[in-house]
Tab-separated table of C-alpha atoms in Angstrom:
chain	number	residue	atom	x	y	z
A	666	UNK	CA	-10.805	-40.213	-6.558
A	667	UNK	CA	-8.626	-40.425	-3.479
A	668	UNK	CA	-8.173	-37.045	-1.841
A	669	UNK	CA	-5.692	-35.965	0.791
A	670	UNK	CA	-8.569	-34.619	2.843
A	671	UNK	CA	-12.242	-33.727	2.824
A	672	UNK	CA	-13.824	-30.796	4.638
A	673	UNK	CA	-17.326	-31.877	5.669
A	674	UNK	CA	-20.454	-30.137	6.796
A	675	UNK	CA	-19.555	-26.547	5.943
A	676	UNK	CA	-21.499	-23.710	4.358
A	677	UNK	CA	-19.735	-23.118	1.052
A	678	UNK	CA	-19.651	-19.600	-0.388
A	679	UNK	CA	-17.893	-20.072	-3.708
A	680	UNK	CA	-17.315	-16.471	-4.785
A	681	UNK	CA	-19.654	-16.555	-7.788
A	682	UNK	CA	-22.401	-14.593	-6.046
A	683	UNK	CA	-24.491	-17.711	-5.469
A	684	UNK	CA	-26.020	-18.148	-2.003
A	685	UNK	CA	-24.267	-20.257	0.604
A	686	UNK	CA	-24.951	-23.985	0.361
A	687	UNK	CA	-24.164	-26.947	2.563
A	688	UNK	CA	-21.479	-29.065	0.872
A	689	UNK	CA	-18.332	-31.113	1.346
A	690	UNK	CA	-15.059	-30.112	-0.307
A	691	UNK	CA	-12.339	-32.568	-1.339
A	692	UNK	CA	-8.709	-31.565	-1.860
A	693	UNK	CA	-6.370	-33.658	-4.006
A	694	UNK	CA	-2.915	-32.750	-5.260
A	695	UNK	CA	-3.109	-29.383	-3.553
A	696	UNK	CA	-6.252	-28.386	-5.469
A	697	UNK	CA	-10.013	-28.479	-4.939
A	698	UNK	CA	-11.056	-31.734	-6.532
A	699	UNK	CA	-14.780	-31.905	-5.781
A	700	UNK	CA	-17.569	-29.916	-4.141
A	701	UNK	CA	-20.861	-31.555	-3.179
A	702	UNK	CA	-22.182	-34.443	-1.150
A	703	UNK	CA	-19.209	-36.789	-0.940
A	704	UNK	CA	-19.220	-40.346	0.340
A	705	UNK	CA	-17.093	-41.643	3.155
A	706	UNK	CA	-13.660	-43.126	2.620
A	707	UNK	CA	-12.619	-40.874	-0.243
A	708	UNK	CA	-9.878	-39.112	1.729
A	709	UNK	CA	-7.002	-39.997	4.009
A	710	UNK	CA	-8.143	-37.312	6.462
A	711	UNK	CA	-11.500	-35.691	7.149
A	712	UNK	CA	-12.302	-32.445	8.950
A	713	UNK	CA	-15.752	-31.763	10.382
A	714	UNK	CA	-16.512	-28.055	9.873
A	715	UNK	CA	-19.584	-28.263	12.114
A	716	UNK	CA	-21.495	-25.638	10.146
A	717	UNK	CA	-18.633	-23.196	9.712
A	718	UNK	CA	-18.281	-21.203	6.494
A	719	UNK	CA	-15.839	-22.259	3.781
A	720	UNK	CA	-14.719	-19.943	0.979
A	721	UNK	CA	-11.931	-19.683	-1.563
A	722	UNK	CA	-8.936	-17.768	-0.235
A	723	UNK	CA	-9.317	-14.000	-0.277
A	724	UNK	CA	-7.362	-11.758	-2.642
A	725	UNK	CA	-5.658	-8.736	-1.073
A	726	UNK	CA	-5.709	-6.235	-3.930
A	727	UNK	CA	-3.316	-3.839	-2.208
A	728	UNK	CA	-0.404	-5.296	-0.253
A	729	UNK	CA	3.195	-4.408	0.566
A	730	UNK	CA	4.283	-7.899	1.566
A	731	UNK	CA	7.049	-7.981	-1.046
A	732	UNK	CA	9.035	-5.956	1.503
A	733	UNK	CA	8.351	-8.273	4.442
A	734	UNK	CA	7.918	-11.862	3.233
A	735	UNK	CA	11.613	-12.594	3.728
A	736	UNK	CA	11.181	-11.716	7.414
A	737	UNK	CA	7.772	-13.397	7.773
A	738	UNK	CA	7.559	-16.054	5.021
A	739	UNK	CA	4.717	-17.896	6.756
A	740	UNK	CA	2.658	-14.705	6.348
A	741	UNK	CA	0.651	-15.381	9.509
A	742	UNK	CA	-1.006	-11.958	9.378
A	743	UNK	CA	-2.403	-12.841	5.947
A	744	UNK	CA	-3.254	-16.527	6.298
A	745	UNK	CA	-4.874	-15.854	9.680
A	746	UNK	CA	-7.452	-13.613	8.006
A	747	UNK	CA	-8.050	-15.899	5.045
A	748	UNK	CA	-5.871	-14.085	2.506
A	749	UNK	CA	-4.078	-16.452	0.138
A	750	UNK	CA	-3.205	-14.113	-2.756
A	751	UNK	CA	-1.567	-10.688	-2.509
A	752	UNK	CA	-1.065	-7.996	-5.147
A	753	UNK	CA	2.285	-6.456	-4.174
A	754	UNK	CA	4.497	-3.662	-5.470
A	755	UNK	CA	1.901	-0.981	-4.786
A	756	UNK	CA	2.274	2.783	-4.268
A	757	UNK	CA	5.264	2.954	-6.604
A	758	UNK	CA	7.430	0.848	-4.263
A	759	UNK	CA	8.745	-2.475	-5.503
A	760	UNK	CA	12.014	-4.163	-4.461
A	761	UNK	CA	13.051	-4.212	-8.130
A	762	UNK	CA	14.247	-2.978	-10.535
A	763	UNK	CA	17.311	-1.786	-8.711
A	764	UNK	CA	20.517	-0.096	-9.793
A	765	UNK	CA	23.313	-1.723	-7.736
A	766	UNK	CA	25.130	1.617	-7.675
A	767	UNK	CA	22.146	3.078	-5.812
A	768	UNK	CA	21.563	0.134	-3.476
A	769	UNK	CA	22.191	2.088	-0.262
A	770	UNK	CA	19.921	4.924	-1.432
A	771	UNK	CA	17.199	2.429	-2.289
A	772	UNK	CA	17.401	0.699	1.091
A	773	UNK	CA	17.223	4.058	2.909
A	774	UNK	CA	14.289	5.153	0.737
A	775	UNK	CA	12.275	2.129	1.869
A	776	UNK	CA	12.053	3.882	5.242
A	777	UNK	CA	12.487	0.736	7.311
A	778	UNK	CA	9.672	-1.016	5.395
A	779	UNK	CA	12.096	-3.646	4.079
A	780	UNK	CA	12.597	-6.456	6.585
A	781	UNK	CA	14.911	-9.326	5.779
A	782	UNK	CA	15.807	-8.032	2.304
A	783	UNK	CA	19.447	-7.790	1.206
A	784	UNK	CA	18.618	-6.137	-2.160
A	785	UNK	CA	21.155	-8.366	-3.918
A	786	UNK	CA	19.302	-8.424	-7.214
A	787	UNK	CA	18.760	-6.114	-10.153
A	788	UNK	CA	15.617	-7.232	-11.948
A	789	UNK	CA	12.146	-8.174	-10.819
A	790	UNK	CA	12.760	-11.639	-12.229
A	791	UNK	CA	15.765	-12.104	-9.955
A	792	UNK	CA	13.763	-10.923	-6.936
A	793	UNK	CA	10.868	-13.274	-7.725
A	794	UNK	CA	13.291	-16.183	-8.137
A	795	UNK	CA	14.594	-15.504	-4.622
A	796	UNK	CA	11.034	-15.376	-3.297
A	797	UNK	CA	10.184	-18.645	-5.052
A	798	UNK	CA	13.266	-20.332	-3.617
A	799	UNK	CA	12.353	-19.152	-0.127
A	800	UNK	CA	8.817	-20.488	-0.294
A	801	UNK	CA	6.114	-18.243	1.160
A	802	UNK	CA	2.640	-18.680	2.587
A	803	UNK	CA	0.723	-16.695	-0.032
A	804	UNK	CA	0.473	-16.403	-3.799
A	805	UNK	CA	2.210	-13.223	-4.977
A	806	UNK	CA	0.998	-11.031	-7.847
A	807	UNK	CA	3.740	-8.427	-8.493
A	808	UNK	CA	3.522	-4.899	-9.857
A	809	UNK	CA	6.512	-2.806	-10.912
A	810	UNK	CA	6.790	0.430	-8.946
A	811	UNK	CA	7.283	3.704	-10.795
A	812	UNK	CA	9.162	5.126	-7.803
A	813	UNK	CA	11.625	2.241	-7.900
A	814	UNK	CA	12.089	2.698	-11.653
A	815	UNK	CA	12.726	6.426	-11.205
A	816	UNK	CA	15.243	5.854	-8.399
A	817	UNK	CA	17.096	3.299	-10.548
A	818	UNK	CA	17.453	5.760	-13.433
A	819	UNK	CA	17.377	9.257	-11.904
A	820	UNK	CA	17.930	8.866	-8.187
A	821	UNK	CA	16.096	11.560	-6.259
A	822	UNK	CA	16.431	14.480	-8.621
A	823	UNK	CA	13.469	16.854	-8.626
A	824	UNK	CA	13.033	17.338	-12.363
A	825	UNK	CA	11.566	15.747	-15.444
A	826	UNK	CA	13.576	13.024	-17.196
A	827	UNK	CA	15.268	13.767	-20.481
A	828	UNK	CA	14.393	11.568	-23.463
A	829	UNK	CA	17.220	9.118	-22.788
A	830	UNK	CA	16.246	8.720	-19.130
A	831	UNK	CA	12.595	8.255	-20.037
A	832	UNK	CA	13.657	5.605	-22.547
A	833	UNK	CA	15.647	3.758	-19.872
A	834	UNK	CA	12.712	3.946	-17.475
A	835	UNK	CA	10.409	2.532	-20.135
A	836	UNK	CA	12.850	-0.294	-20.801
A	837	UNK	CA	12.891	-1.184	-17.091
A	838	UNK	CA	9.090	-1.284	-17.002
A	839	UNK	CA	9.045	-3.523	-20.087
A	840	UNK	CA	11.689	-5.806	-18.564
A	841	UNK	CA	9.677	-6.123	-15.360
A	842	UNK	CA	6.513	-6.914	-17.306
A	843	UNK	CA	8.402	-9.610	-19.202
A	844	UNK	CA	9.603	-10.968	-15.833
A	845	UNK	CA	6.031	-11.390	-14.611
A	846	UNK	CA	4.728	-8.026	-13.413
A	847	UNK	CA	0.977	-7.573	-13.837
A	848	UNK	CA	1.122	-3.810	-14.148
A	849	UNK	CA	2.652	-0.481	-13.147
A	850	UNK	CA	2.032	1.226	-9.811
A	851	UNK	CA	2.578	4.818	-8.759
A	852	UNK	CA	2.787	6.573	-5.407
A	853	UNK	CA	2.472	10.186	-6.514
A	854	UNK	CA	2.612	11.660	-3.010
A	855	UNK	CA	6.016	10.074	-2.313
A	856	UNK	CA	9.280	11.564	-3.588
A	857	UNK	CA	10.769	11.007	-6.094
A	858	UNK	CA	7.541	9.903	-7.827
A	859	UNK	CA	5.936	13.130	-6.637
A	860	UNK	CA	8.334	14.988	-8.960
A	861	UNK	CA	6.873	13.286	-12.064
A	862	UNK	CA	4.340	14.961	-14.342
A	863	UNK	CA	1.378	13.230	-15.953
A	864	UNK	CA	3.142	12.812	-19.282
A	865	UNK	CA	5.907	10.761	-17.698
A	866	UNK	CA	3.373	8.404	-16.129
A	867	UNK	CA	1.455	8.016	-19.394
A	868	UNK	CA	4.640	7.080	-21.256
A	869	UNK	CA	5.518	4.374	-18.726
A	870	UNK	CA	1.939	3.137	-18.448
A	871	UNK	CA	1.955	2.551	-22.212
A	872	UNK	CA	4.809	0.096	-21.703
A	873	UNK	CA	2.706	-1.814	-19.179
A	874	UNK	CA	-0.287	-1.680	-21.550
A	875	UNK	CA	1.715	-3.401	-24.289
A	876	UNK	CA	1.964	-6.426	-22.006
A	877	UNK	CA	-1.711	-6.374	-21.039
A	878	UNK	CA	-0.982	-4.803	-17.674
A	879	UNK	CA	-3.007	-2.413	-15.537
A	880	UNK	CA	-2.214	0.863	-13.781
A	881	UNK	CA	-2.528	0.990	-9.957
A	882	UNK	CA	-2.151	4.420	-8.416
A	883	UNK	CA	-1.778	5.964	-5.013
A	884	UNK	CA	-3.002	9.234	-6.431
A	885	UNK	CA	-1.314	12.611	-6.240
A	886	UNK	CA	-3.817	13.964	-3.710
A	887	UNK	CA	-6.398	12.346	-1.442
A	888	UNK	CA	-7.402	15.568	0.329
A	889	UNK	CA	-8.302	18.957	-1.194
A	890	UNK	CA	-7.133	17.901	-4.652
A	891	UNK	CA	-9.013	14.585	-4.606
A	892	UNK	CA	-11.209	15.220	-7.649
A	893	UNK	CA	-8.326	16.506	-9.755
A	894	UNK	CA	-6.305	13.442	-8.764
A	895	UNK	CA	-9.123	11.124	-9.846
A	896	UNK	CA	-9.296	12.971	-13.170
A	897	UNK	CA	-5.534	12.519	-13.631
A	898	UNK	CA	-5.735	8.788	-12.910
A	899	UNK	CA	-8.571	8.362	-15.401
A	900	UNK	CA	-6.715	10.423	-18.015
A	901	UNK	CA	-3.627	8.216	-17.654
A	902	UNK	CA	-5.721	5.107	-18.233
A	903	UNK	CA	-7.468	6.669	-21.211
A	904	UNK	CA	-4.274	7.925	-22.878
A	905	UNK	CA	-2.179	4.831	-22.152
A	906	UNK	CA	-4.955	2.386	-22.978
A	907	UNK	CA	-5.033	0.245	-19.851
A	908	UNK	CA	-7.281	-0.434	-16.838
A	909	UNK	CA	-6.950	1.820	-13.782
A	910	UNK	CA	-6.993	0.643	-10.169
A	911	UNK	CA	-7.226	3.573	-7.721
A	912	UNK	CA	-5.445	2.540	-4.550
A	913	UNK	CA	-7.166	2.875	-1.153
A	914	UNK	CA	-9.737	5.380	-2.374
A	915	UNK	CA	-10.431	7.837	0.428
A	916	UNK	CA	-11.600	11.354	1.214
A	917	UNK	CA	-8.816	12.497	3.532
A	918	UNK	CA	-9.080	15.540	5.746
A	919	UNK	CA	-12.017	17.338	7.283
A	920	UNK	CA	-12.743	19.533	4.291
A	921	UNK	CA	-13.281	16.420	2.163
A	922	UNK	CA	-15.482	14.488	4.573
A	923	UNK	CA	-18.817	13.754	2.956
A	924	UNK	CA	-17.484	14.076	-0.624
A	925	UNK	CA	-16.985	10.390	-1.305
A	926	UNK	CA	-20.285	10.216	-3.155
A	927	UNK	CA	-18.920	12.824	-5.567
A	928	UNK	CA	-15.715	10.839	-6.010
A	929	UNK	CA	-17.662	7.657	-6.705
A	930	UNK	CA	-19.825	9.517	-9.244
A	931	UNK	CA	-16.692	10.770	-11.035
A	932	UNK	CA	-15.424	7.210	-11.402
A	933	UNK	CA	-18.803	5.857	-12.470
A	934	UNK	CA	-18.982	8.502	-15.192
A	935	UNK	CA	-15.683	7.189	-16.601
A	936	UNK	CA	-16.987	3.643	-16.390
A	937	UNK	CA	-20.075	4.611	-18.385
A	938	UNK	CA	-17.708	5.892	-21.065
A	939	UNK	CA	-16.322	2.369	-21.312
A	940	UNK	CA	-13.146	2.908	-19.306
A	941	UNK	CA	-12.064	0.129	-16.943
A	942	UNK	CA	-11.666	2.071	-13.677
A	943	UNK	CA	-11.986	0.463	-10.237
A	944	UNK	CA	-10.567	0.923	-6.754
A	945	UNK	CA	-9.615	-0.812	-3.565
A	946	UNK	CA	-10.215	0.297	0.020
A	947	UNK	CA	-9.640	-0.792	3.599
A	948	UNK	CA	-12.433	-0.661	6.206
A	949	UNK	CA	-10.771	1.767	8.634
A	950	UNK	CA	-10.765	5.512	9.239
A	951	UNK	CA	-6.976	5.683	9.670
A	952	UNK	CA	-4.193	5.194	7.164
A	953	UNK	CA	-0.551	4.342	7.652
A	954	UNK	CA	2.614	5.493	5.927
A	955	UNK	CA	6.109	6.874	6.443
A	956	UNK	CA	6.495	10.032	8.504
A	957	UNK	CA	8.380	11.646	5.620
A	958	UNK	CA	5.411	10.803	3.374
A	959	UNK	CA	3.157	13.351	5.120
A	960	UNK	CA	5.737	16.159	5.008
A	961	UNK	CA	6.491	18.591	2.150
A	962	UNK	CA	8.177	16.798	-0.788
A	963	UNK	CA	11.095	19.238	-0.946
A	964	UNK	CA	12.502	17.508	2.137
A	965	UNK	CA	13.314	14.346	0.160
A	966	UNK	CA	15.253	15.950	-2.695
A	967	UNK	CA	18.467	13.946	-2.844
A	968	UNK	CA	16.929	10.985	-1.030
A	969	UNK	CA	17.444	10.207	2.639
A	970	UNK	CA	20.906	11.790	2.658
A	971	UNK	CA	19.365	14.961	1.279
A	972	UNK	CA	16.633	14.736	3.907
A	973	UNK	CA	19.126	14.431	6.749
A	974	UNK	CA	21.225	17.324	5.472
A	975	UNK	CA	18.093	19.450	5.122
A	976	UNK	CA	16.957	18.581	8.641
A	977	UNK	CA	20.225	20.027	9.945
A	978	UNK	CA	19.571	23.350	8.198
A	979	UNK	CA	18.402	26.077	10.604
A	980	UNK	CA	15.437	27.223	8.493
A	981	UNK	CA	13.931	23.805	7.721
A	982	UNK	CA	11.638	23.723	10.740
A	983	UNK	CA	10.208	27.112	9.861
A	984	UNK	CA	9.679	26.138	6.203
A	985	UNK	CA	7.901	22.915	7.111
A	986	UNK	CA	5.698	24.601	9.734
A	987	UNK	CA	4.721	27.300	7.233
A	988	UNK	CA	3.929	24.684	4.595
A	989	UNK	CA	1.654	22.790	7.002
A	990	UNK	CA	-0.059	26.022	8.072
A	991	UNK	CA	-0.572	27.431	4.588
A	992	UNK	CA	-0.094	24.567	2.140
A	993	UNK	CA	2.067	24.324	-0.970
A	994	UNK	CA	0.934	24.144	-4.615
A	995	UNK	CA	0.495	20.532	-5.686
A	996	UNK	CA	1.030	19.067	-2.187
A	997	UNK	CA	-1.793	17.323	-0.331
A	998	UNK	CA	-0.732	18.547	3.169
A	999	UNK	CA	-2.280	15.773	5.271
A	1000	UNK	CA	-1.342	17.191	8.694
A	1001	UNK	CA	-2.956	20.499	7.804
A	1002	UNK	CA	-5.989	18.706	6.363
A	1003	UNK	CA	-6.662	16.718	9.546
A	1004	UNK	CA	-6.087	19.605	11.942
A	1005	UNK	CA	-2.736	18.807	13.514
A	1006	UNK	CA	-0.361	16.289	15.022
A	1007	UNK	CA	-2.798	14.807	17.582
A	1008	UNK	CA	-4.044	12.536	14.775
A	1009	UNK	CA	-0.593	11.137	13.948
A	1010	UNK	CA	0.647	8.130	15.963
A	1011	UNK	CA	4.172	6.718	15.725
A	1012	UNK	CA	3.994	2.945	15.206
A	1013	UNK	CA	7.523	1.886	14.309
A	1014	UNK	CA	11.040	3.295	14.567
A	1015	UNK	CA	14.318	1.787	13.452
A	1016	UNK	CA	16.286	2.058	16.686
A	1017	UNK	CA	15.736	0.799	20.219
A	1018	UNK	CA	16.465	4.307	21.513
A	1019	UNK	CA	12.968	5.528	20.648
A	1020	UNK	CA	11.002	2.292	20.892
A	1021	UNK	CA	9.180	3.583	23.972
A	1022	UNK	CA	7.644	6.272	21.741
A	1023	UNK	CA	5.820	3.699	19.613
A	1024	UNK	CA	2.121	4.138	20.274
A	1025	UNK	CA	2.430	7.846	21.138
A	1026	UNK	CA	1.069	10.651	19.010
A	1027	UNK	CA	3.497	13.223	17.689
A	1028	UNK	CA	1.693	15.757	19.877
A	1029	UNK	CA	2.365	13.557	22.932
A	1030	UNK	CA	6.034	13.261	21.991
A	1031	UNK	CA	6.247	17.031	21.580
A	1032	UNK	CA	4.884	17.548	25.086
A	1033	UNK	CA	7.363	15.028	26.445
A	1034	UNK	CA	10.232	16.780	24.700
A	1035	UNK	CA	8.858	20.257	25.502
A	1036	UNK	CA	8.923	21.489	21.918
A	1037	UNK	CA	6.572	22.304	19.084
A	1038	UNK	CA	4.995	19.226	17.387
A	1039	UNK	CA	6.468	19.917	13.941
A	1040	UNK	CA	9.909	20.340	15.491
A	1041	UNK	CA	9.427	17.068	17.394
A	1042	UNK	CA	8.456	15.252	14.198
A	1043	UNK	CA	11.567	16.535	12.424
A	1044	UNK	CA	13.806	15.655	15.370
A	1045	UNK	CA	12.458	12.091	15.443
A	1046	UNK	CA	12.907	11.808	11.678
A	1047	UNK	CA	16.503	12.999	11.976
A	1048	UNK	CA	17.430	10.719	14.871
A	1049	UNK	CA	15.843	7.697	13.157
A	1050	UNK	CA	17.466	8.562	9.812
A	1051	UNK	CA	14.100	8.756	8.078
A	1052	UNK	CA	12.815	5.322	9.200
A	1053	UNK	CA	9.648	6.265	11.097
A	1054	UNK	CA	6.232	4.730	10.415
A	1055	UNK	CA	2.988	6.343	11.479
A	1056	UNK	CA	-0.762	5.804	11.604
A	1057	UNK	CA	-2.805	8.865	10.667
A	1058	UNK	CA	-6.515	9.295	11.373
A	1059	UNK	CA	-7.876	11.124	8.343
A	1060	UNK	CA	-11.148	9.569	7.055
A	1061	UNK	CA	-14.769	9.429	8.179
A	1062	UNK	CA	-16.520	6.103	8.379
A	1063	UNK	CA	-19.559	7.045	6.301
A	1064	UNK	CA	-17.207	7.863	3.411
A	1065	UNK	CA	-15.522	4.482	3.820
A	1066	UNK	CA	-18.951	2.846	3.762
A	1067	UNK	CA	-19.851	4.717	0.552
A	1068	UNK	CA	-16.857	3.128	-1.171
A	1069	UNK	CA	-17.582	-0.270	0.349
A	1070	UNK	CA	-21.075	-0.314	-1.179
A	1071	UNK	CA	-19.865	0.148	-4.767
A	1072	UNK	CA	-19.747	-3.062	-6.845
A	1073	UNK	CA	-16.349	-2.175	-8.347
A	1074	UNK	CA	-14.494	-1.604	-5.063
A	1075	UNK	CA	-12.263	-4.431	-3.865
A	1076	UNK	CA	-10.853	-5.001	-0.424
A	1077	UNK	CA	-7.158	-4.372	0.187
A	1078	UNK	CA	-5.237	-4.257	3.429
A	1079	UNK	CA	-2.498	-1.802	2.412
A	1080	UNK	CA	-0.587	-3.884	4.942
A	1081	UNK	CA	2.142	-6.467	4.895
A	1082	UNK	CA	2.959	-9.993	5.887
A	1083	UNK	CA	3.852	-9.989	9.557
A	1084	UNK	CA	4.379	-12.536	12.315
A	1085	UNK	CA	3.118	-12.349	15.918
A	1086	UNK	CA	6.688	-12.814	17.143
A	1087	UNK	CA	7.481	-9.333	15.811
A	1088	UNK	CA	4.880	-7.615	17.991
A	1089	UNK	CA	7.320	-6.948	20.843
A	1090	UNK	CA	9.466	-4.746	18.603
A	1091	UNK	CA	7.019	-3.055	16.251
A	1092	UNK	CA	3.448	-1.906	16.202
A	1093	UNK	CA	1.332	-2.031	13.075
A	1094	UNK	CA	-1.956	-0.732	11.773
A	1095	UNK	CA	-4.700	-3.245	12.700
A	1096	UNK	CA	-5.425	-3.728	9.006
A	1097	UNK	CA	-2.337	-5.962	8.784
A	1098	UNK	CA	-4.160	-8.608	10.843
A	1099	UNK	CA	-7.805	-7.572	10.888
A	1100	UNK	CA	-8.992	-6.224	7.529
A	1101	UNK	CA	-11.134	-9.172	6.468
A	1102	UNK	CA	-12.544	-9.697	9.962
A	1103	UNK	CA	-13.619	-6.060	10.188
A	1104	UNK	CA	-14.963	-6.115	6.642
A	1105	UNK	CA	-17.005	-9.306	7.122
A	1106	UNK	CA	-18.055	-8.412	10.663
A	1107	UNK	CA	-18.665	-4.679	10.963
A	1108	UNK	CA	-19.548	-4.045	7.319
A	1109	UNK	CA	-21.104	-7.201	5.838
A	1110	UNK	CA	-22.755	-8.832	8.869
A	1111	UNK	CA	-23.643	-5.756	10.928
A	1112	UNK	CA	-24.511	-3.251	8.185
A	1113	UNK	CA	-25.494	-5.442	5.293
């Protein structure tokens, strides 16, 4: 055997659960060719690891890099933390399928998440071919997003599909599965997916099940309706006959803090019944999303154009403030659950006009603008045409640790491929660069 290179003198942790062992690793033809005590002269290049740890590349079970790899194909934020495989297309968002007649709506709906994408494709297969031709730094495992399917067929209408529309949606899911998708994802807090009932999701999940796929879900509620949302996710898996992956399992909002043990017990009960239910998590107390994603779903009826028209209406501010203060049936109300806008930080805006606001809380911006925080949030959303990203502090660390200790929870960043050169223009949640370091350091090393 002649290898390209040999890594010598490292502690190998191979991912099987076996203890670390001192070994050399040879790489030939781009693959691991041998692990053990290897003689000299078997490789063109040798690297002395000097007792460092060597592992297989990490799998990021929950990524959104399909929207950013065209802008950051080297994926420095992933490779730098040891991630070599990413499951993308999560939370109901995938760049395909796409109806060319709704291209502008689809781009606007991505809320500025899409960087470097021209959306000049229709199918997932066409998108993946473009990604393959580009060449990227990670392996990509795609899901098909229910939200993207719904936009392609129904736009942003707040209603159930008729039988013909549901049939077209099912056909798009089947086409994506044939093109290489590994499953169906939902983001049931984000319009228009938030307008779907459970029956619609079951019907589409059955299409994914026919191809051996799984169901990944950003559930309908991660705050006061957490347990009901878990029950819905399990019911979809049971009825559709496919595994369930609960995305970034969390107990969001002060009233839910301390309930993660109950949530874990609910999932373990389903597992004892023989259902394949698991989750992913990230080792932080804060999440990150679109600003519109934490506001009442009626705002997004009609897509971003509908949002902008509604923001110009004189009674919108009052309606949103009342919804945050009192809640709405079926809406998770994150700002109300965490106690206000001090916990919401703006991380990215589309225009240079408001770039100085990145890093400020919405409450800080409101004080600067001398207006109420909800009004400030809506003004920023209007002036940025919906493209505002935020970080929201909503979990408690002992709940995160409860999830981390379960054997069926897998790490996910909920982040995206990014490059250090972008840091001057956009902030990001630290999970984009630091998830595995925090997991291995603060959780594994420090807490066992």
